Coordinates of C-alpha atoms and ligand atoms in Angstrom, one line a residue:
M1 CA 28.0 -7.0 -3.7
A2 CA 24.4 -8.0 -4.5
P3 CA 22.0 -7.3 -1.7
S4 CA 20.6 -10.3 0.2
V5 CA 16.8 -10.7 -0.4
A6 CA 14.3 -12.5 1.8
I7 CA 11.2 -13.4 -0.2
V8 CA 8.1 -14.4 1.7
G9 CA 5.9 -16.9 -0.1
A10 CA 6.4 -19.3 -3.0
G11 CA 3.3 -18.5 -5.0
F12 CA 3.1 -16.7 -8.4
G13 CA 4.6 -13.5 -6.8
G14 CA 7.4 -15.0 -4.8
L15 CA 8.5 -17.3 -7.6
C16 CA 8.5 -14.5 -10.1
M17 CA 10.7 -12.5 -7.8
A18 CA 13.1 -15.4 -7.3
I19 CA 13.2 -16.2 -11.1
Q20 CA 14.0 -12.6 -12.0
L21 CA 16.8 -12.5 -9.4
E22 CA 18.2 -15.7 -10.9
R23 CA 17.9 -14.4 -14.4
A24 CA 19.9 -11.3 -13.2
G25 CA 22.5 -13.5 -11.7
I26 CA 21.6 -12.6 -8.1
R27 CA 21.6 -15.8 -6.0
S28 CA 21.8 -14.1 -2.6
Y29 CA 18.1 -14.7 -1.9
T30 CA 16.0 -17.1 0.2
V31 CA 12.3 -17.9 -0.3
F32 CA 10.4 -18.6 2.9
E33 CA 7.4 -20.7 2.4
K34 CA 5.2 -21.7 5.3
A35 CA 3.7 -24.7 3.6
G36 CA 5.4 -27.9 2.4
D37 CA 4.9 -27.1 -1.3
L38 CA 5.1 -24.2 -3.6
G39 CA 2.1 -22.7 -5.5
G40 CA 0.4 -20.4 -3.0
T41 CA -3.3 -20.0 -3.8
W42 CA -3.0 -22.7 -6.5
R43 CA -1.7 -25.2 -3.9
D44 CA -4.3 -24.3 -1.4
N45 CA -7.4 -24.2 -3.6
S46 CA -7.7 -27.8 -4.7
Y47 CA -11.4 -28.0 -4.4
P48 CA -13.2 -30.0 -7.2
G49 CA -13.6 -27.7 -10.3
A50 CA -10.9 -25.2 -9.1
G51 CA -9.6 -23.2 -12.0
C52 CA -9.0 -19.8 -13.4
D53 CA -11.4 -17.6 -15.4
I54 CA -8.5 -15.7 -17.0
P55 CA -7.2 -17.5 -20.1
S56 CA -4.1 -19.8 -19.7
H57 CA -1.9 -17.9 -22.1
L58 CA -2.4 -14.7 -20.2
Y59 CA -2.5 -16.2 -16.7
S60 CA 1.2 -17.1 -16.9
Y61 CA 4.5 -15.3 -17.0
S62 CA 5.3 -13.4 -20.1
F63 CA 8.8 -14.7 -20.1
E64 CA 7.8 -18.4 -19.8
K65 CA 5.7 -19.5 -22.7
Y66 CA 4.1 -22.8 -22.2
A67 CA 2.8 -24.9 -25.1
S68 CA 1.3 -27.6 -22.8
W69 CA -1.9 -25.7 -21.8
S70 CA -4.7 -28.2 -22.5
R71 CA -7.5 -25.7 -22.5
R72 CA -8.4 -22.0 -22.9
Y73 CA -9.1 -21.5 -19.2
P74 CA -6.6 -23.4 -17.0
E75 CA -7.7 -25.8 -14.2
Q76 CA -5.9 -25.8 -10.9
P77 CA -3.7 -28.9 -11.4
E78 CA -2.4 -27.5 -14.7
I79 CA -1.6 -24.1 -13.1
L80 CA 0.3 -25.8 -10.3
E81 CA 2.2 -27.9 -12.9
Y82 CA 3.1 -24.7 -14.7
L83 CA 4.5 -23.2 -11.5
E84 CA 6.5 -26.4 -10.7
H85 CA 7.9 -26.3 -14.2
C86 CA 9.0 -22.7 -13.8
A87 CA 10.5 -23.3 -10.3
D88 CA 12.5 -26.2 -11.8
K89 CA 13.5 -24.6 -15.0
Y90 CA 14.9 -21.5 -13.3
H91 CA 16.5 -23.4 -10.4
V92 CA 14.6 -21.6 -7.7
R93 CA 13.2 -24.7 -5.9
E94 CA 16.5 -25.3 -4.1
K95 CA 16.3 -21.8 -2.7
I96 CA 12.9 -22.3 -1.1
R97 CA 12.8 -23.0 2.6
F98 CA 9.6 -25.0 2.9
G99 CA 7.7 -25.4 6.2
T100 CA 9.2 -22.1 7.4
E101 CA 6.8 -19.4 8.4
V102 CA 8.0 -15.9 8.7
R103 CA 6.4 -14.6 12.0
R104 CA 8.2 -11.3 12.4
A105 CA 10.3 -8.9 10.4
V106 CA 11.9 -5.9 12.0
F107 CA 13.9 -3.2 10.3
D108 CA 17.0 -2.5 12.6
G109 CA 18.1 0.7 10.9
T110 CA 20.1 -1.0 8.3
R111 CA 18.7 -4.5 7.5
W112 CA 15.6 -6.6 8.0
Q113 CA 15.7 -9.1 10.9
V114 CA 13.5 -11.9 9.7
T115 CA 12.2 -14.3 12.4
T116 CA 11.0 -17.8 11.7
P117 CA 10.5 -20.6 14.2
G118 CA 14.1 -21.6 13.4
G119 CA 15.6 -18.3 14.5
T120 CA 16.4 -14.8 13.2
E121 CA 18.4 -13.9 10.1
A122 CA 19.3 -10.5 8.6
F123 CA 18.6 -9.5 5.0
D124 CA 19.1 -6.3 3.1
V125 CA 15.7 -6.5 1.3
L126 CA 12.4 -7.9 2.2
V127 CA 9.9 -8.9 -0.5
M128 CA 6.4 -9.9 0.6
G129 CA 4.8 -12.3 -1.9
V130 CA 1.9 -13.5 0.2
G131 CA -0.9 -12.0 -2.0
Q132 CA -4.4 -11.0 -1.0
L133 CA -6.3 -14.3 -0.8
N134 CA -4.1 -16.5 1.3
R135 CA -6.0 -16.7 4.5
P136 CA -9.4 -18.4 4.5
R137 CA -12.2 -16.5 6.2
L138 CA -14.6 -18.8 8.2
P139 CA -17.9 -17.1 8.9
D140 CA -18.9 -16.2 12.4
I141 CA -22.1 -18.2 12.6
P142 CA -23.2 -19.4 16.1
G143 CA -22.9 -23.1 16.7
M144 CA -20.3 -23.9 14.1
A145 CA -18.3 -25.9 16.7
D146 CA -21.4 -28.1 17.5
F147 CA -21.7 -29.6 14.0
E148 CA -21.2 -33.4 14.2
G149 CA -20.6 -33.9 10.5
V150 CA -17.6 -32.9 8.5
S151 CA -16.9 -29.3 7.6
F152 CA -14.1 -27.4 5.9
H153 CA -13.3 -24.3 4.0
S154 CA -13.2 -24.4 0.2
A155 CA -9.5 -23.5 0.3
R156 CA -8.8 -26.4 2.7
W157 CA -10.7 -29.1 0.8
D158 CA -10.8 -32.4 2.7
H159 CA -9.9 -34.9 0.0
E160 CA -10.2 -37.8 2.5
H161 CA -13.9 -37.1 2.8
D162 CA -16.0 -38.7 0.1
I163 CA -19.1 -36.6 -0.7
S164 CA -20.7 -39.2 -2.8
G165 CA -24.3 -39.9 -1.6
R166 CA -24.1 -37.3 1.1
R167 CA -26.3 -34.3 2.1
V168 CA -24.0 -31.3 1.6
A169 CA -24.4 -27.6 2.4
V170 CA -22.3 -25.0 0.6
I171 CA -22.3 -21.6 2.2
G172 CA -21.4 -18.9 -0.2
N173 CA -21.8 -18.4 -4.0
G174 CA -18.8 -16.5 -5.1
S175 CA -16.3 -17.5 -7.7
S176 CA -15.0 -20.5 -5.7
A177 CA -18.5 -21.8 -4.8
A178 CA -19.6 -21.4 -8.4
Q179 CA -16.8 -23.7 -9.5
L180 CA -17.2 -26.3 -6.9
I181 CA -21.0 -26.5 -6.8
P182 CA -21.5 -28.2 -10.2
R183 CA -18.9 -30.9 -9.2
V184 CA -20.4 -31.5 -5.7
A185 CA -23.9 -31.6 -7.2
E186 CA -22.9 -34.5 -9.5
R187 CA -22.0 -36.7 -6.5
A188 CA -24.0 -35.5 -3.5
E189 CA -27.4 -37.0 -2.7
H190 CA -28.6 -33.5 -2.1
L191 CA -26.9 -30.2 -2.1
Y192 CA -28.1 -27.1 -0.4
V193 CA -26.6 -23.8 -1.6
F194 CA -26.9 -21.1 1.0
Q195 CA -26.8 -17.8 -0.8
R196 CA -26.8 -14.5 1.1
T197 CA -26.4 -12.2 -1.9
P198 CA -26.8 -13.2 -5.5
N199 CA -23.8 -12.5 -7.9
W200 CA -23.8 -11.4 -11.5
V201 CA -22.7 -14.3 -13.6
I202 CA -21.5 -14.3 -17.2
P203 CA -20.5 -17.2 -19.4
K204 CA -17.1 -18.7 -19.5
P205 CA -16.3 -19.6 -23.2
D206 CA -14.0 -22.5 -22.3
A207 CA -12.6 -24.9 -24.9
T208 CA -9.9 -27.5 -25.1
F209 CA -6.9 -27.1 -27.3
G210 CA -6.6 -30.1 -29.7
P211 CA -3.2 -31.6 -30.6
L212 CA -2.9 -29.5 -33.7
T213 CA -3.5 -26.3 -31.9
R214 CA -1.0 -27.2 -29.2
L215 CA 1.6 -28.1 -31.9
A216 CA 1.0 -24.8 -33.5
F217 CA 1.5 -23.0 -30.2
H218 CA 4.7 -24.9 -29.8
Y219 CA 6.2 -24.5 -33.3
V220 CA 4.7 -21.5 -35.1
P221 CA 7.0 -18.6 -34.3
G222 CA 5.2 -15.7 -32.6
L223 CA 1.8 -17.5 -32.4
Q224 CA 1.7 -17.7 -28.6
R225 CA 2.8 -14.2 -28.2
A226 CA 0.3 -12.9 -30.7
Y227 CA -2.5 -14.9 -29.0
R228 CA -1.5 -13.6 -25.6
E229 CA -1.4 -10.1 -26.9
W230 CA -4.9 -10.4 -28.4
I231 CA -6.4 -11.7 -25.1
Y232 CA -4.6 -9.0 -23.2
R233 CA -5.9 -6.2 -25.4
Y234 CA -9.4 -7.6 -25.3
A235 CA -9.4 -7.9 -21.5
E236 CA -7.9 -4.4 -21.2
G237 CA -10.6 -3.0 -23.4
T238 CA -13.3 -4.2 -21.0
L239 CA -12.1 -2.2 -18.0
Y240 CA -13.9 1.1 -18.4
P241 CA -17.0 -0.2 -20.2
A242 CA -17.6 -2.9 -17.6
L243 CA -16.3 -1.5 -14.3
S244 CA -16.6 2.3 -14.3
E245 CA -19.9 3.8 -13.4
G246 CA -22.0 4.9 -16.3
W247 CA -24.3 3.7 -19.1
S248 CA -21.9 1.1 -20.4
T249 CA -22.3 -1.2 -17.3
G250 CA -25.8 -1.7 -18.6
L251 CA -24.2 -3.8 -21.4
L252 CA -22.6 -6.1 -18.9
K253 CA -25.9 -6.3 -17.0
Q254 CA -27.7 -7.3 -20.1
R255 CA -25.2 -10.0 -20.9
A256 CA -25.5 -11.4 -17.4
L257 CA -29.3 -11.3 -17.5
R258 CA -29.4 -13.1 -20.8
H259 CA -27.1 -15.8 -19.4
L260 CA -29.4 -16.2 -16.5
R261 CA -32.5 -16.4 -18.8
D262 CA -30.8 -18.9 -21.1
Q263 CA -29.7 -21.2 -18.2
V264 CA -32.5 -20.9 -15.6
P265 CA -36.0 -21.5 -17.0
D266 CA -37.8 -21.1 -13.7
P267 CA -38.8 -17.4 -13.2
G268 CA -39.0 -17.8 -9.4
L269 CA -35.4 -19.2 -9.2
R270 CA -34.3 -16.5 -11.7
A271 CA -35.7 -13.8 -9.4
R272 CA -33.8 -15.1 -6.4
L273 CA -30.6 -15.2 -8.5
T274 CA -30.9 -11.6 -9.7
P275 CA -28.6 -9.1 -7.9
D276 CA -29.9 -5.6 -7.0
Y277 CA -26.5 -3.9 -7.2
P278 CA -24.5 -2.9 -10.2
P279 CA -22.5 -5.6 -11.9
G280 CA -18.8 -5.5 -11.1
C281 CA -19.4 -4.0 -7.6
K282 CA -18.6 -7.5 -6.3
R283 CA -16.3 -9.8 -8.5
V284 CA -18.4 -10.9 -11.5
V285 CA -18.6 -14.7 -11.6
I286 CA -17.4 -16.1 -14.9
D287 CA -18.9 -19.5 -15.2
S288 CA -21.1 -21.6 -17.5
S289 CA -22.0 -24.5 -15.3
F290 CA -23.0 -22.8 -12.0
Y291 CA -26.6 -22.0 -13.0
P292 CA -27.3 -25.4 -14.7
A293 CA -26.2 -27.1 -11.4
L294 CA -28.8 -25.0 -9.5
T295 CA -31.6 -26.4 -11.7
R296 CA -30.8 -30.0 -10.9
P297 CA -33.4 -31.9 -8.9
N298 CA -30.9 -32.8 -6.2
V299 CA -29.9 -29.1 -5.6
S300 CA -31.8 -26.5 -3.6
L301 CA -31.0 -22.8 -3.5
V302 CA -31.6 -21.6 0.1
T303 CA -31.9 -17.8 0.5
D304 CA -33.3 -17.7 4.0
K305 CA -31.1 -16.1 6.6
I306 CA -28.8 -18.6 8.4
V307 CA -29.5 -18.4 12.2
R308 CA -27.1 -21.1 13.5
V309 CA -25.2 -24.2 12.8
T310 CA -26.5 -27.2 14.8
A311 CA -25.2 -30.7 15.5
K312 CA -27.2 -32.0 12.6
G313 CA -27.0 -29.2 10.0
I314 CA -28.0 -25.6 9.4
E315 CA -31.0 -23.7 10.9
T316 CA -32.4 -20.8 9.0
T317 CA -35.2 -18.4 9.7
E318 CA -37.5 -20.8 7.8
G319 CA -36.4 -24.0 9.4
P320 CA -33.7 -26.6 9.7
Y321 CA -31.7 -28.3 6.9
E322 CA -30.1 -31.6 7.9
V323 CA -26.7 -32.2 6.3
D324 CA -23.7 -34.3 7.0
T325 CA -21.1 -32.0 5.2
I326 CA -20.7 -28.3 5.3
V327 CA -18.4 -26.5 2.8
Y328 CA -17.6 -22.9 3.8
A329 CA -17.0 -21.2 0.5
T330 CA -16.9 -17.9 2.4
G331 CA -13.8 -16.2 0.9
F332 CA -10.7 -14.8 2.4
K333 CA -9.4 -12.2 4.9
S334 CA -8.5 -10.1 1.9
T335 CA -8.1 -6.6 3.5
E336 CA -5.7 -7.6 6.2
F337 CA -2.8 -8.2 3.8
L338 CA 0.3 -9.2 5.7
V339 CA -1.5 -10.2 9.0
P340 CA -0.6 -12.2 11.0
M341 CA 3.0 -11.5 10.3
E342 CA 4.4 -8.7 12.6
V343 CA 6.2 -6.2 10.4
V344 CA 8.0 -3.4 12.2
G345 CA 9.6 -0.6 10.2
R346 CA 11.7 2.4 10.9
G347 CA 11.4 3.9 14.4
G348 CA 9.7 0.8 15.8
R349 CA 6.4 1.6 14.0
S350 CA 4.4 -1.5 13.0
L351 CA 2.6 -1.9 9.7
E352 CA -0.6 -2.6 11.6
E353 CA -0.3 0.9 13.2
R354 CA 0.5 2.5 9.9
W355 CA -2.5 0.8 8.3
D356 CA -5.1 1.5 11.0
K357 CA -7.4 3.1 8.4
G358 CA -6.8 0.4 5.8
A359 CA -3.8 -0.9 3.9
E360 CA -2.1 1.4 1.3
A361 CA 1.2 1.4 -0.5
Y362 CA 2.8 3.4 -3.3
L363 CA 2.1 1.5 -6.5
G364 CA 0.8 -1.2 -4.1
I365 CA 4.5 -2.0 -3.5
S366 CA 6.2 0.4 -1.0
V367 CA 5.3 2.1 2.3
P368 CA 7.0 5.1 3.8
G369 CA 8.9 4.1 6.9
F370 CA 9.5 0.6 5.7
P371 CA 12.8 0.9 3.9
N372 CA 13.8 -1.8 1.4
M373 CA 10.5 -3.6 1.9
F374 CA 8.4 -4.3 -1.2
M375 CA 5.1 -6.0 -1.7
L376 CA 3.8 -8.1 -4.6
Y377 CA 0.1 -8.1 -5.3
G378 CA -0.2 -5.6 -2.4
P379 CA -2.9 -3.0 -1.7
N380 CA -4.9 -1.7 -4.7
T381 CA -3.3 -4.0 -7.3
N382 CA -6.1 -6.5 -7.7
L383 CA -8.0 -6.5 -11.0
G384 CA -11.5 -7.4 -12.0
H385 CA -10.7 -7.5 -15.7
N386 CA -7.2 -8.7 -16.5
S387 CA -4.4 -11.0 -15.3
I388 CA -2.8 -10.5 -11.9
I389 CA 0.3 -12.2 -13.2
F390 CA 0.8 -9.2 -15.5
M391 CA 0.6 -6.9 -12.4
I392 CA 3.0 -9.1 -10.5
E393 CA 5.6 -8.9 -13.3
C394 CA 5.3 -5.1 -13.2
Q395 CA 5.9 -5.2 -9.5
V396 CA 8.9 -7.5 -9.7
N397 CA 10.4 -5.3 -12.5
H398 CA 9.9 -2.3 -10.2
V399 CA 11.7 -4.1 -7.3
M400 CA 14.5 -5.1 -9.7
S401 CA 15.0 -1.4 -10.7
C402 CA 15.3 -0.4 -7.1
L403 CA 18.0 -2.9 -6.3
P404 CA 21.0 -1.0 -7.9
Y405 CA 19.8 2.2 -6.2
L406 CA 19.6 0.7 -2.7
A407 CA 22.8 -1.2 -3.3
G408 CA 24.5 2.1 -3.9
S409 CA 22.9 4.3 -1.4
G410 CA 21.9 2.1 1.5
P411 CA 18.2 1.5 2.5
I412 CA 15.7 3.4 0.5
E413 CA 12.1 4.2 1.1
V414 CA 9.3 5.9 -0.7
R415 CA 8.8 9.6 0.2
A416 CA 5.8 10.4 2.4
E417 CA 4.7 13.1 0.1
V418 CA 4.8 10.7 -2.9
M419 CA 2.6 8.3 -0.9
A420 CA 0.1 11.1 -0.1
A421 CA -0.1 12.1 -3.8
W422 CA -0.6 8.5 -4.7
R423 CA -3.5 8.2 -2.2
R424 CA -5.1 11.3 -3.7
R425 CA -4.7 9.9 -7.2
L426 CA -6.2 6.5 -6.2
D427 CA -9.1 8.2 -4.4
A428 CA -9.9 10.3 -7.5
A429 CA -9.7 7.3 -9.9
M430 CA -11.7 5.2 -7.5
A431 CA -14.6 7.6 -7.4
G432 CA -15.5 6.6 -11.0
M433 CA -15.5 2.9 -10.4
V434 CA -18.3 0.6 -9.5
W435 CA -16.7 -1.0 -6.5
G436 CA -17.8 1.7 -4.2
A437 CA -21.5 1.2 -5.2
G438 CA -24.0 -0.3 -2.8
C439 CA -22.6 -3.7 -2.1
Q440 CA -20.2 -5.3 0.3
S441 CA -17.3 -7.2 -1.2
W442 CA -13.8 -8.5 -0.4
Y443 CA -12.4 -5.5 -2.2
K444 CA -13.1 -3.2 0.7
T445 CA -12.8 -2.7 4.4
A446 CA -15.8 -2.7 6.7
S447 CA -15.8 1.1 6.5
G448 CA -16.1 1.0 2.7
R449 CA -12.5 1.9 1.7
V450 CA -11.5 0.0 -1.4
T451 CA -8.1 -1.3 -0.4
N452 CA -7.7 -4.1 -2.9
N453 CA -8.5 -3.0 -6.5
W454 CA -6.5 -1.1 -9.0
P455 CA -8.7 1.6 -10.6
G456 CA -6.9 1.9 -13.9
T457 CA -5.6 0.0 -16.9
T458 CA -2.8 -2.4 -16.5
T459 CA -1.0 -0.6 -19.3
L460 CA -1.0 2.5 -17.1
Y461 CA 0.2 0.5 -14.2
R462 CA 3.1 -0.9 -16.2
R463 CA 4.1 2.6 -17.2
L464 CA 4.0 3.9 -13.6
T465 CA 5.9 0.9 -12.2
A466 CA 8.5 1.2 -15.0
R467 CA 9.6 4.6 -13.9
P468 CA 13.1 4.8 -12.3
P469 CA 12.8 4.8 -8.4
Q470 CA 14.2 8.3 -8.1
P471 CA 12.8 10.7 -7.2
A472 CA 9.9 8.8 -5.6
Y473 CA 12.3 7.1 -3.3
R474 CA 14.9 8.5 -1.0
P475 CA 17.8 7.0 0.9
T476 CA 16.6 6.4 4.5
G477 CA 19.9 7.7 5.8
P478 CA 21.8 6.9 9.0
A479 CA 19.0 8.2 11.3
G480 CA 16.8 5.4 9.9
Ligands
NAP501 P1 -15.9 -14.4 -2.1 O1 -16.0 -14.0 -3.5 O2 -15.5 -13.5 -1.0 O3 -17.3 -15.1 -1.7 C1 -17.6 -15.5 -0.4 C2 -19.1 -16.0 -0.4 O4 -19.4 -16.4 0.9 C3 -20.1 -14.9 -0.8 O5 -21.1 -15.4 -1.5 C4 -20.5 -14.4 0.6 O6 -21.8 -13.8 0.6 C5 -20.6 -15.7 1.3 N1 -20.5 -15.5 2.8 C6 -19.5 -15.0 3.5 N2 -19.8 -15.0 4.8 C7 -21.1 -15.5 4.9 C8 -22.0 -15.7 6.0 N3 -21.7 -15.5 7.2 N4 -23.2 -16.2 5.7 C9 -23.5 -16.5 4.4 N5 -22.8 -16.3 3.4 C10 -21.5 -15.8 3.6 O7 -14.9 -15.7 -2.0 P2 -14.5 -16.7 -3.1 O8 -15.6 -17.3 -3.8 O9 -13.6 -17.7 -2.5 O10 -13.7 -15.9 -4.2 C11 -12.7 -15.0 -3.7 C12 -11.9 -14.5 -4.9 O11 -11.0 -15.5 -5.3 C13 -12.8 -14.2 -6.2 O12 -13.5 -13.0 -6.1 C14 -11.7 -14.2 -7.2 O13 -11.0 -13.0 -7.3 C15 -10.8 -15.3 -6.7 N6 -11.1 -16.5 -7.4 C16 -10.8 -16.5 -8.7 C17 -11.2 -17.6 -9.4 C18 -10.8 -17.5 -10.9 O14 -11.4 -18.2 -11.6 N7 -9.9 -16.6 -11.3 C19 -11.8 -18.7 -8.9 C20 -12.1 -18.7 -7.5 C21 -11.7 -17.6 -6.8 P3 -22.0 -12.2 0.4 O15 -21.8 -12.0 -1.0 O16 -23.3 -11.9 0.9 O17 -20.9 -11.5 1.3

């Protein structure tokens, strides 16, 4: 009998898992989704200008070609449409329990007891598809509650609030801020961009696909596949030159500095926008309209330190800024992974205890002591150079390869010594990458451990995840 599978989250990861189970004829699964709609991060991030800086044909499932992409880099509504299309085409929507948050999951020695507000149900397998960027992080600035205007996080955009003619503050200048700032600047009376640390920015060579191109993608055999392969190979080739420490990162730096020079004529503004850490240490912003927005007369870049939020705006070390809207584009609680879910594995040990020094998992997927539990887009599987959807597909394929094994042997878990070897391998590979260099980023914990990024090629990751589960896994056994 096919194992029963609980999938948590109906974003790119959870949907991919559900689709592959459907394709394998396994219908004994349930997708738990806390929100009322599917789409994960692409449902939540609906701010003006939201989109992806990985090309459409690569930021999609390899098994579901889509001829409808209207542009090279997809915008949020189109990505959401694509996910809706996939959910319907593969009949997984009816298996999603919307508005059902998983609060707790406990391994009882044989199965996972999954608790939602509606009660507790048992499943053989637990697949976590909640990703890395699902919980907005509001900053801890004194006085935020005193603000009398309207404020919200970029991932919780208040669409009821019209920003036309308003005085707006955006706190943060990462990838989300860079996308929304140009759109807000077009409508606001004045926009203050509060930058704590400048980012490296490179151009985004976007283009729309005309009707002929779209027809060609639809009808010319092999064209989409060849185009996807070409983008993939190109992206893959940028990993070591751009993100490993060494002379070649200078090329990325030169490219970013040229982009800054081309788009920002004022040397004073350019100086304030120039980072003092190696490019790639924080996520490089890929955008062609961010810098031009900062040169508009109704936009001011503020680099003074924020002291507090007041009833009327934001006070910095240099004085007050009166605004009626504050957008917190301040990122996500990225290193906490499955928090606030309580996950308790073998022997009553919680994942929180297991991860007291930072999250880690074999292949970013499995944790010793947590039998039959698998993560998608888990620890050390984020990329700075290629498509996360590729990684998710590798992870789902890995889980699929584990299912016959656990169906035959009972619960399985990754061996502790395999996890230890994996940690050593990651540490060695990580030492050569730029993420550890002198910057703070969402890739690492406060103590500096890089818990989010994968320090290798995606081709290598595919090879490692394609290995059969034995001998890395073992049956947990009756003592489990
Ligand atoms: P982020 O990269 O973590 O940026 C957060 C920003 O908020 C930073 O500029 C940070 O400054 C600032 N900030 C945080 N706390 C602050 C405080 N107390 N005072 C002042 N500034 C503060 O978050 P994000 O822009 O939402 O992007 C997160 C990730 O989502 C991206 O790196 C990317 O992987 C993904 N994303 C992807 C796309 C895409 O096109 N593929 C688009 C959007 C987002 P510091 O730098 O000084 O910490």
